XYZ file of N, CA and C in Angstrom:
687
model
N 0.700 -1.289 0.132
C 0.369 0.192 0.105
C 0.923 1.358 0.013
N 0.614 1.979 -1.144
C 1.419 3.746 -1.074
C 1.183 4.402 0.109
N 2.099 5.334 0.222
C 1.434 6.326 1.578
C 1.898 7.869 0.453
N 1.593 9.102 0.587
C 1.790 10.031 -0.114
C 1.482 11.013 1.696
N 2.103 12.023 1.217
C 2.478 13.169 1.969
C 2.120 14.752 1.434
N 1.372 14.975 2.349
C 0.525 16.354 2.279
C 1.216 17.525 2.703
N 1.073 18.978 1.978
C 1.829 19.767 2.368
C 1.634 20.276 3.451
N 2.796 20.582 4.634
C 3.053 20.855 6.184
C 3.821 20.186 6.568
N 4.893 19.048 5.642
C 5.388 17.931 6.052
C 7.295 18.477 5.713
N 6.851 19.198 4.901
C 8.726 19.824 4.639
C 8.902 18.680 3.510
N 8.386 17.644 3.272
C 8.512 16.721 2.287
C 8.192 17.274 0.661
N 8.803 17.006 -0.269
C 7.869 17.299 -1.700
C 7.169 16.671 -1.989
N 5.930 17.528 -2.260
C 3.627 16.575 -2.629
C 4.119 16.183 -3.929
N 3.138 15.677 -4.734
C 3.527 15.527 -5.840
C 2.655 16.225 -6.090
N 1.801 17.323 -5.490
C 0.653 18.793 -5.982
C 2.154 19.980 -6.322
N 1.754 20.526 -7.128
C 2.634 22.020 -7.351
C 2.502 23.080 -6.841
N 1.022 23.099 -6.167
C 0.566 24.049 -4.709
C -0.661 24.187 -4.226
N 0.034 24.517 -3.283
C -1.021 23.950 -2.600
C -2.306 24.665 -2.392
N -3.410 23.591 -2.424
C -4.645 24.512 -2.927
C -5.119 24.359 -4.622
N -4.517 24.159 -5.813
C -4.104 23.699 -6.535
C -5.186 22.861 -7.478
N -5.916 23.267 -8.658
C -7.421 22.464 -8.793
C -7.302 21.353 -9.605
N -7.707 19.948 -9.271
C -7.186 19.070 -9.468
C -7.341 19.384 -11.061
N -6.453 18.257 -11.262
C -7.114 18.210 -13.289
C -6.831 17.654 -13.931
N -8.277 17.350 -14.815
C -8.863 16.037 -15.478
C -9.666 14.980 -14.332
N -10.536 13.998 -14.866
C -11.216 13.625 -14.008
C -11.002 12.620 -13.375
N -11.445 12.315 -12.165
C -11.101 11.402 -11.807
C -12.390 10.161 -11.115
N -12.027 8.803 -11.394
C -13.454 8.030 -10.703
C -13.128 8.227 -9.315
N -14.474 8.778 -8.652
C -14.894 8.702 -7.356
C -14.736 7.595 -6.607
N -14.190 7.191 -5.772
C -13.956 6.135 -4.892
C -15.467 5.775 -4.309
N -15.694 4.621 -3.710
C -16.521 4.154 -2.916
C -15.950 4.339 -1.378
N -17.270 5.150 -1.289
C -17.047 5.437 0.530
C -16.852 4.821 1.554
N -15.912 4.735 2.070
C -15.719 3.482 3.255
C -14.502 3.000 3.069
N -13.944 2.952 1.517
C -12.814 2.010 0.562
C -11.906 3.323 0.694
N -10.266 2.627 1.171
C -8.996 3.067 0.954
C -9.333 3.375 -0.964
N -8.713 4.955 -1.294
C -9.094 5.124 -2.969
C -7.398 5.723 -3.001
N -5.971 5.601 -2.232
C -5.419 6.365 -2.694
C -3.854 5.611 -1.448
N -4.362 4.818 -0.468
C -3.443 4.779 0.426
C -4.260 5.857 1.790
N -3.407 5.488 2.914
C -3.612 6.920 3.865
C -3.341 8.068 3.736
N -3.642 8.937 3.640
C -3.481 10.435 3.605
C -2.850 10.846 4.779
N -1.558 11.483 4.830
C -1.222 11.474 6.089
C 0.053 12.649 5.501
N 0.028 13.920 6.559
C 0.591 15.205 6.968
C 1.895 14.192 7.622
N 2.523 13.004 8.428
C 3.102 12.745 9.676
C 2.323 11.542 10.270
N 3.123 10.982 10.735
C 2.457 10.078 11.351
C 1.855 9.679 12.939
N 0.511 10.947 12.543
C -0.381 11.405 13.235
C 0.555 13.105 13.836
N -0.110 13.417 14.904
C 0.090 14.774 15.203
C -0.204 14.657 16.645
N 2.023 14.318 17.454
C 1.639 13.774 18.939
C 1.914 15.309 20.118
N 0.975 15.402 20.273
C 0.884 16.186 21.504
C 1.227 15.555 22.917
N 2.108 16.407 23.294
C 2.111 15.631 25.104
C 1.608 14.125 25.032
N 2.772 13.629 23.574
C 2.355 12.039 23.958
C 1.582 11.693 23.228
N 0.212 12.598 22.641
C -0.823 11.766 22.697
C -0.569 11.955 20.708
N -1.283 10.724 20.291
C -1.391 11.463 19.032
C -2.752 11.011 18.274
N -3.120 11.652 17.539
C -4.825 12.098 17.259
C -4.971 11.776 15.245
N -5.648 10.940 15.426
C -5.609 10.498 13.606
C -6.964 10.312 13.260
N -6.922 10.308 12.421
C -8.798 10.129 11.251
C -9.144 8.534 10.823
N -10.135 8.099 11.292
C -10.300 6.963 9.972
C -11.939 6.186 10.713
N -12.306 5.966 9.864
C -13.973 5.672 9.739
C -14.740 4.970 10.957
N -15.413 5.675 11.733
C -16.093 4.526 13.069
C -16.150 3.127 12.820
N -15.885 2.649 13.724
C -16.536 0.886 14.035
C -17.327 0.953 15.262
N -18.186 -0.152 15.318
C -18.806 -0.623 16.206
C -18.022 -0.972 18.230
N -17.018 -0.687 17.859
C -15.815 -0.887 19.276
C -15.669 0.836 19.401
N -16.156 1.407 18.660
C -15.560 2.999 19.090
C -17.428 2.895 20.183
N -18.410 2.545 20.881
C -19.424 2.420 20.694
C -19.093 3.208 22.491
N -18.816 2.356 23.135
C -18.141 3.017 24.860
C -17.697 4.958 24.866
N -16.553 4.681 23.545
C -15.953 5.869 23.678
C -17.174 6.895 23.807
N -18.118 6.942 21.947
C -19.264 7.803 21.955
C -20.203 8.157 23.295
N -20.647 6.846 24.145
C -21.352 6.855 24.927
C -20.594 8.256 26.075
N -18.656 8.189 26.442
C -18.827 8.414 27.106
C -18.263 10.454 26.715
N -18.484 10.418 25.286
C -18.414 11.884 24.677
C -19.756 12.885 25.016
N -20.513 12.179 24.984
C -22.251 12.376 25.322
C -22.127 12.456 26.302
N -21.505 12.019 27.427
C -21.770 11.959 28.677
C -21.123 12.853 29.102
N -20.487 13.857 28.843
C -19.638 14.929 28.660
C -19.835 16.184 28.421
N -20.890 15.658 27.591
C -20.531 17.022 26.628
C -22.054 16.785 26.056
N -23.315 17.752 26.818
C -24.836 17.077 26.608
C -25.062 18.201 25.695
N -24.387 19.013 25.332
C -24.779 19.825 23.749
C -24.602 18.936 22.287
N -24.120 18.044 22.444
C -23.341 16.738 21.203
C -24.612 16.217 20.755
N -26.136 16.446 22.022
C -27.676 15.412 21.530
C -27.851 16.409 20.271
N -27.720 17.710 20.255
C -28.182 18.471 18.893
C -27.253 18.243 18.042
N -26.132 17.688 18.048
C -25.161 17.108 16.386
C -26.021 15.721 16.155
N -26.059 15.607 17.046
C -26.326 13.736 17.010
C -28.211 13.124 16.863
N -28.640 14.592 15.848
C -29.636 14.297 16.271
C -30.579 14.416 17.106
N -30.716 14.597 18.309
C -31.382 15.215 19.291
C -31.527 14.038 19.945
N -31.069 12.537 19.763
C -31.511 11.194 20.983
C -30.642 11.788 21.883
N -30.867 10.743 23.094
C -29.708 10.736 23.869
C -28.881 8.503 23.780
N -28.054 9.236 23.991
C -27.187 7.439 24.031
C -26.949 7.553 25.303
N -27.142 6.363 25.818
C -27.136 5.979 27.626
C -26.953 5.756 27.450
N -26.297 4.085 26.250
C -26.214 2.400 26.136
C -24.932 2.417 25.176
N -24.269 1.235 25.674
C -23.302 1.048 24.529
C -24.218 0.312 23.669
N -25.359 -0.147 24.044
C -25.943 -0.950 22.705
C -26.991 0.527 21.506
N -27.383 1.280 22.363
C -27.764 2.278 21.517
C -26.598 3.161 20.819
N -25.388 3.620 21.467
C -24.024 3.951 20.707
C -23.723 3.488 19.500
N -23.815 2.242 19.552
C -23.600 1.317 18.202
C -24.727 1.326 17.317
N -25.589 1.790 18.026
C -27.177 1.924 16.506
C -26.698 2.871 15.979
N -26.212 4.297 16.999
C -26.585 5.584 16.260
C -24.797 5.518 15.253
N -23.734 5.037 15.756
C -22.802 4.638 14.405
C -22.732 3.959 13.825
N -24.037 3.110 13.653
C -24.650 2.243 12.365
C -25.098 3.261 11.670
N -26.396 3.828 12.177
C -27.356 4.486 11.724
C -27.025 6.241 10.754
N -25.975 6.610 11.622
C -26.077 7.942 11.416
C -24.738 8.459 10.953
N -23.480 7.699 11.771
C -22.193 7.890 11.732
C -21.042 6.943 10.365
N -21.999 5.888 9.975
C -22.029 5.188 9.305
C -22.479 4.890 7.756
N -23.750 5.077 7.630
C -24.480 4.699 6.760
C -25.283 5.613 6.388
N -25.513 6.423 5.031
C -26.499 6.855 4.536
C -27.040 7.179 3.527
N -28.045 7.653 3.277
C -28.650 7.793 1.936
C -27.723 8.344 0.753
N -27.178 9.055 0.663
C -26.026 10.055 0.322
C -24.959 10.309 0.332
N -24.009 9.552 -0.428
C -22.801 9.198 -0.579
C -21.996 10.485 0.660
N -21.133 9.761 1.806
C -20.338 10.881 2.660
C -19.346 9.349 2.812
N -18.559 10.303 3.535
C -17.379 10.049 4.421
C -16.927 10.208 5.814
N -17.047 9.653 6.323
C -17.435 9.745 8.230
C -16.282 9.295 8.821
N -15.800 10.056 9.518
C -14.801 10.016 10.359
C -14.581 10.050 11.652
N -13.926 8.930 12.199
C -13.549 9.400 13.869
C -12.225 9.981 14.231
N -12.168 10.945 14.931
C -11.155 11.502 15.255
C -10.692 11.123 16.959
N -9.383 10.029 16.185
C -8.860 9.136 17.853
C -7.587 10.308 18.235
N -7.792 9.901 19.410
C -6.633 10.385 20.266
C -6.320 8.969 20.756
N -4.946 8.678 20.579
C -4.526 7.501 21.095
C -5.153 6.109 20.505
N -5.640 6.313 19.679
C -6.915 5.420 19.536
C -8.323 5.567 19.928
N -8.530 6.063 20.999
C -9.576 6.636 21.573
C -10.914 7.332 21.180
N -11.647 7.341 20.092
C -12.524 8.308 19.788
C -13.014 8.910 20.482
N -13.201 10.836 20.160
C -13.417 11.864 20.773
C -14.060 12.775 19.630
N -14.312 12.541 18.945
C -14.517 13.331 18.586
C -15.410 12.643 16.577
N -15.580 13.374 16.066
C -15.718 13.200 14.392
C -15.703 14.572 13.104
N -15.914 13.892 11.916
C -15.283 14.879 10.710
C -16.160 14.407 9.827
N -17.437 14.764 9.067
C -17.428 13.921 8.386
C -18.132 15.190 6.770
N -17.896 14.380 5.244
C -17.797 15.142 3.794
C -19.806 14.561 3.244
N -20.436 15.300 3.405
C -21.948 14.600 3.388
C -22.193 15.186 2.519
N -23.474 15.014 1.598
C -23.748 15.171 0.096
C -22.953 15.422 -0.585
N -21.763 14.474 -0.951
C -20.989 14.531 -1.842
C -21.492 14.589 -3.296
N -21.396 15.664 -3.916
C -21.688 15.376 -5.053
C -20.739 16.000 -6.060
N -20.512 14.707 -6.992
C -19.239 15.081 -8.562
C -19.283 15.755 -9.297
N -20.699 15.636 -9.551
C -21.229 17.032 -10.867
C -20.545 18.229 -10.857
N -20.781 18.936 -9.506
C -20.214 20.451 -9.592
C -18.917 20.061 -8.759
N -19.186 19.131 -8.290
C -17.446 19.235 -7.286
C -18.049 20.027 -5.456
N -19.291 19.468 -5.064
C -19.664 19.736 -3.957
C -19.446 18.867 -3.086
N -19.506 19.158 -1.298
C -19.967 18.525 -0.050
C -19.767 19.553 0.711
N -20.886 19.339 2.026
C -21.068 19.652 3.785
C -20.357 19.031 4.362
N -19.642 20.171 5.096
C -18.801 19.311 6.160
C -19.460 19.230 7.219
N -18.548 18.582 8.395
C -20.037 18.836 9.656
C -18.683 18.344 10.937
N -18.689 18.469 11.670
C -17.340 18.231 13.137
C -18.173 18.746 14.356
N -17.576 17.508 15.318
C -17.752 17.830 16.487
C -16.728 17.263 17.686
N -16.181 17.714 18.148
C -15.802 17.396 19.378
C -16.240 16.989 20.737
N -15.698 15.963 21.928
C -16.069 16.123 22.957
C -15.231 16.965 23.997
N -16.306 17.453 24.780
C -15.902 18.448 25.771
C -14.272 19.069 25.743
N -13.539 17.319 26.350
C -12.574 17.796 27.384
C -11.373 18.100 26.212
N -11.938 17.839 25.115
C -10.313 18.041 23.928
C -10.376 18.772 23.196
N -11.613 20.208 23.592
C -11.709 21.564 22.841
C -10.325 22.478 23.054
N -10.355 22.925 22.402
C -9.619 24.587 22.783
C -7.713 23.808 22.268
N -7.953 23.012 21.809
C -6.228 22.473 21.611
C -5.875 22.626 20.363
N -7.016 22.804 19.191
C -6.986 23.312 17.911
C -6.987 21.422 16.540
N -7.120 20.718 18.044
C -8.305 18.810 17.606
C -8.992 19.248 16.085
N -10.056 19.823 16.470
C -11.085 20.485 15.271
C -10.471 21.118 14.432
N -9.693 22.042 14.302
C -9.376 22.832 13.162
C -8.310 21.985 12.199
N -7.300 20.684 13.112
C -6.224 19.499 12.334
C -7.761 19.131 11.940
N -8.231 18.330 12.171
C -9.426 17.299 11.656
C -10.238 17.522 10.140
N -10.457 19.293 10.081
C -11.323 19.561 9.225
C -10.077 20.043 8.186
N -9.806 20.200 8.408
C -8.451 21.098 7.171
C -7.432 19.144 6.826
N -8.084 18.559 7.114
C -7.017 17.005 6.614
C -8.282 16.761 5.709
N -9.643 16.571 6.367
C -10.766 16.144 5.868
C -10.917 16.983 4.602
N -10.425 18.404 4.265
C -10.905 19.094 3.479
C -9.927 18.394 2.409
N -8.669 18.535 2.767
C -7.434 18.031 1.459
C -8.155 16.773 1.424
N -8.229 15.561 1.872
C -8.865 14.845 1.362
C -9.761 14.850 0.016
N -10.400 15.592 0.769
C -12.144 16.025 -0.323
C -11.332 16.300 -1.648
N -10.007 17.639 -1.654
C -9.666 17.831 -2.979
C -8.669 16.701 -3.536
N -7.642 16.105 -2.535
C -6.795 16.066 -3.394
C -7.314 13.940 -3.841
N -8.022 13.425 -2.918
C -8.603 12.231 -3.361
C -10.269 12.109 -4.255
N -11.140 13.242 -3.924
C -12.097 12.706 -4.412
C -12.496 13.651 -5.302
N -11.151 14.708 -5.701
C -11.776 15.524 -6.764
C -12.542 16.823 -6.610
N -12.931 17.033 -5.367
C -13.978 17.938 -5.322
C -13.116 19.446 -5.133
N -14.160 20.674 -5.680
C -13.468 21.998 -5.293
C -14.310 22.599 -4.430
N -15.247 22.354 -4.316
C -16.200 23.715 -3.104
C -16.471 22.825 -1.524
N -15.807 22.997 -0.850
C -16.601 22.496 0.956
C -17.181 23.693 1.019
N -18.524 23.190 1.858
C -19.688 24.158 2.816
C -19.950 23.894 3.960
N -20.202 24.883 5.026
C -20.714 24.127 6.653
C -20.973 25.227 7.031
N -21.859 25.356 8.045
C -22.573 26.419 8.475
C -22.404 26.172 10.182
N -22.692 27.429 10.837
C -22.832 27.359 12.557
C -23.326 28.129 12.509
N -23.972 28.136 13.887
C -24.764 28.519 14.541
C -24.364 29.777 14.954
N -24.505 31.190 14.845
C -23.987 32.420 15.075
C -23.770 32.304 16.540
N -24.491 31.983 17.530
C -23.939 31.634 18.872
C -23.100 30.455 19.530
N -22.476 30.416 17.962
C -21.365 29.321 18.660
C -19.961 29.842 17.678
N -19.155 30.364 18.472
C -18.324 31.170 18.008
C -16.924 30.410 17.564
N -16.782 28.917 18.323
C -15.810 28.119 18.893
C -15.600 27.287 17.532
N -17.310 27.194 17.005
C -17.634 26.902 15.659
C -16.343 27.123 14.600
N -17.050 28.679 14.787
C -16.270 29.732 13.828
C -15.304 29.928 13.386
N -14.713 29.391 14.963
C -13.091 29.747 14.806
C -12.344 28.341 14.194
N -12.933 27.151 14.083
C -12.746 25.947 13.788
C -12.617 26.123 12.452
N -13.796 26.501 11.485
C -13.557 27.231 10.532
C -12.709 27.923 9.809
N -12.889 29.311 10.412
C -11.748 29.907 9.900
C -10.103 29.511 10.063
N -9.740 28.380 10.940
C -8.589 28.497 11.355
C -7.913 26.689 9.922
N -9.410 26.357 9.497
C -9.520 25.452 8.325
C -9.198 25.617 7.123
N -9.528 26.976 7.003
C -9.075 27.753 5.688
C -10.828 28.044 5.295
N -12.284 28.484 5.993
C -13.103 28.161 5.243
C -13.800 29.381 5.909
N -13.676 30.562 4.816
C -14.114 32.042 4.706
C -15.780 32.251 4.872
N -15.875 33.045 5.493
C -17.443 33.270 6.033
C -17.927 33.938 4.525
N -19.371 33.239 4.386
C -19.678 33.955 2.992
C -21.464 34.469 3.225
N -21.907 34.443 4.866
C -23.098 35.350 4.902
C -23.734 34.227 6.150
N -25.057 34.663 6.195
C -25.457 34.404 7.504
C -27.436 34.156 6.655
N -27.584 32.914 7.381
C -28.732 32.394 6.941
C -29.682 32.287 7.896
N -30.511 33.012 8.019
C -31.586 33.714 8.935
C -32.195 31.932 9.200
N -32.401 32.182 10.397
C -33.412 31.130 11.439
C -33.636 29.711 10.727
N -32.485 29.215 10.361
C -32.236 27.738 9.175
C -32.483 27.136 10.490
N -31.840 26.719 11.510
C -31.726 25.703 12.079
C -33.232 25.917 12.911
N -34.226 24.131 13.551
C -34.514 24.309 14.802
C -34.482 23.515 15.448
N -34.146 23.302 16.795
C -34.121 23.328 17.624
C -35.421 22.856 19.159
N -36.205 21.808 19.156
C -37.296 22.260 19.463
C -38.053 23.300 19.267
N -38.289 24.279 19.908
C -39.157 25.638 19.866
C -38.613 27.028 19.348
N -36.778 26.636 19.467
C -36.554 28.407 19.177
C -35.690 27.651 17.731
N -34.966 28.441 17.185
C -34.409 28.582 15.579
C -34.095 29.373 15.939
N -32.466 29.021 14.863
C -31.306 29.663 15.037
C -30.833 30.570 13.685
N -29.954 31.135 13.610
C -29.435 32.084 12.302
C -28.172 31.045 12.351
N -27.338 30.793 11.432
C -26.794 29.806 11.165
C -25.794 30.810 9.954
N -24.637 31.065 10.157
C -23.069 31.599 9.038
C -22.470 30.317 8.345
N -22.983 30.500 6.833
C -22.014 29.800 6.118
C -20.373 29.954 6.056
N -20.129 28.568 6.162
C -18.532 29.391 4.943
C -18.045 28.173 3.910
N -17.561 28.320 3.314
C -16.872 27.779 2.338
C -15.159 27.514 1.911
N -14.518 26.799 1.252
C -13.377 26.448 1.147
C -13.350 26.030 -0.279
N -12.314 26.973 -1.197
C -12.418 26.801 -2.643
C -10.999 25.566 -2.605
N -11.256 24.580 -3.875
C -9.384 23.955 -3.978
C -8.883 24.964 -4.579
N -9.407 25.741 -4.979
C -8.357 27.205 -5.498
C -7.954 28.183 -4.185
N -8.789 28.234 -2.817
C -7.821 28.855 -1.828
C -6.593 28.436 -1.723
N -5.972 29.749 -0.587
C -4.371 29.632 -0.034
C -4.892 28.261 1.027
N -3.926 27.652 1.072
C -3.696 26.388 2.297
C -3.423 27.233 3.465
N -4.594 26.311 4.934
C -4.386 27.553 5.440
C -2.873 27.310 6.798
N -2.449 25.780 5.745
C -1.060 25.939 6.570
C -1.320 25.240 7.999
N -2.353 24.018 7.844
C -2.665 23.753 9.494
C -1.412 22.394 9.187
N -1.168 21.964 10.630
C -0.437 20.285 10.236
C -1.635 19.152 10.667
N -1.283 18.344 9.277
C -2.484 17.707 9.484
C -2.551 16.167 9.683
N -3.530 15.705 10.215
C -3.518 14.389 10.689
C -3.614 13.458 10.143
N -2.725 12.170 10.073
C -3.157 10.721 9.921
C -4.909 10.454 9.209
N -4.653 10.112 8.169
C -6.381 10.048 7.821
C -5.982 8.725 7.080
N -7.072 7.115 7.421
C -7.071 6.066 6.910
C -8.680 6.488 6.160
N -8.233 6.066 5.078
C -10.308 6.578 4.545
C -10.637 5.021 4.608
N -10.172 3.619 5.027
C -10.782 2.735 4.799
C -9.825 1.427 5.262
């Protein structure tokens, strides 16, 4: 299996410029299967003897998901509004929401030292226009370390280099400045506010949209090792 080194490692990459628009049409890989080997900027990102990586969710991540939701009540909204009280419920959620999808989706668990602590996904992948929607979350104890920014930037690089996409979009509630910081740090420029787009319970929220193009400048974020399958 070949390995490829992405920008930010000091090694010579096969692309000419960071963020360059891919030339030619590619046959898109099947979601959940390795397309061209692990995408890697290094052997993970070690921080105080910790190593963070990205890889598809597995049933064995259920216990870690229960723990993540228990310490981060706000994740209930991210996970469709349902509670995750048991390992069995977490396995079902992984199978139905974090792996399976009715549209082409690439979903990755963010793992630190092998334990799932977050999620990044490319959903609604559309190869006709070369677009996709990005979503992400981290458990509370892992926030504020730059891990989410690195994870989102890593998945964006995978989307551009391996999937041949051109435009990635995401959105966050305007009352969530931490999510806005992640988006900006990963190279996603703010494009405007959609009024009252989301509803949680009886309350509606304005959403700020961001986008990153394959031709945009690379944000210079240290990328995580990404195993696509």
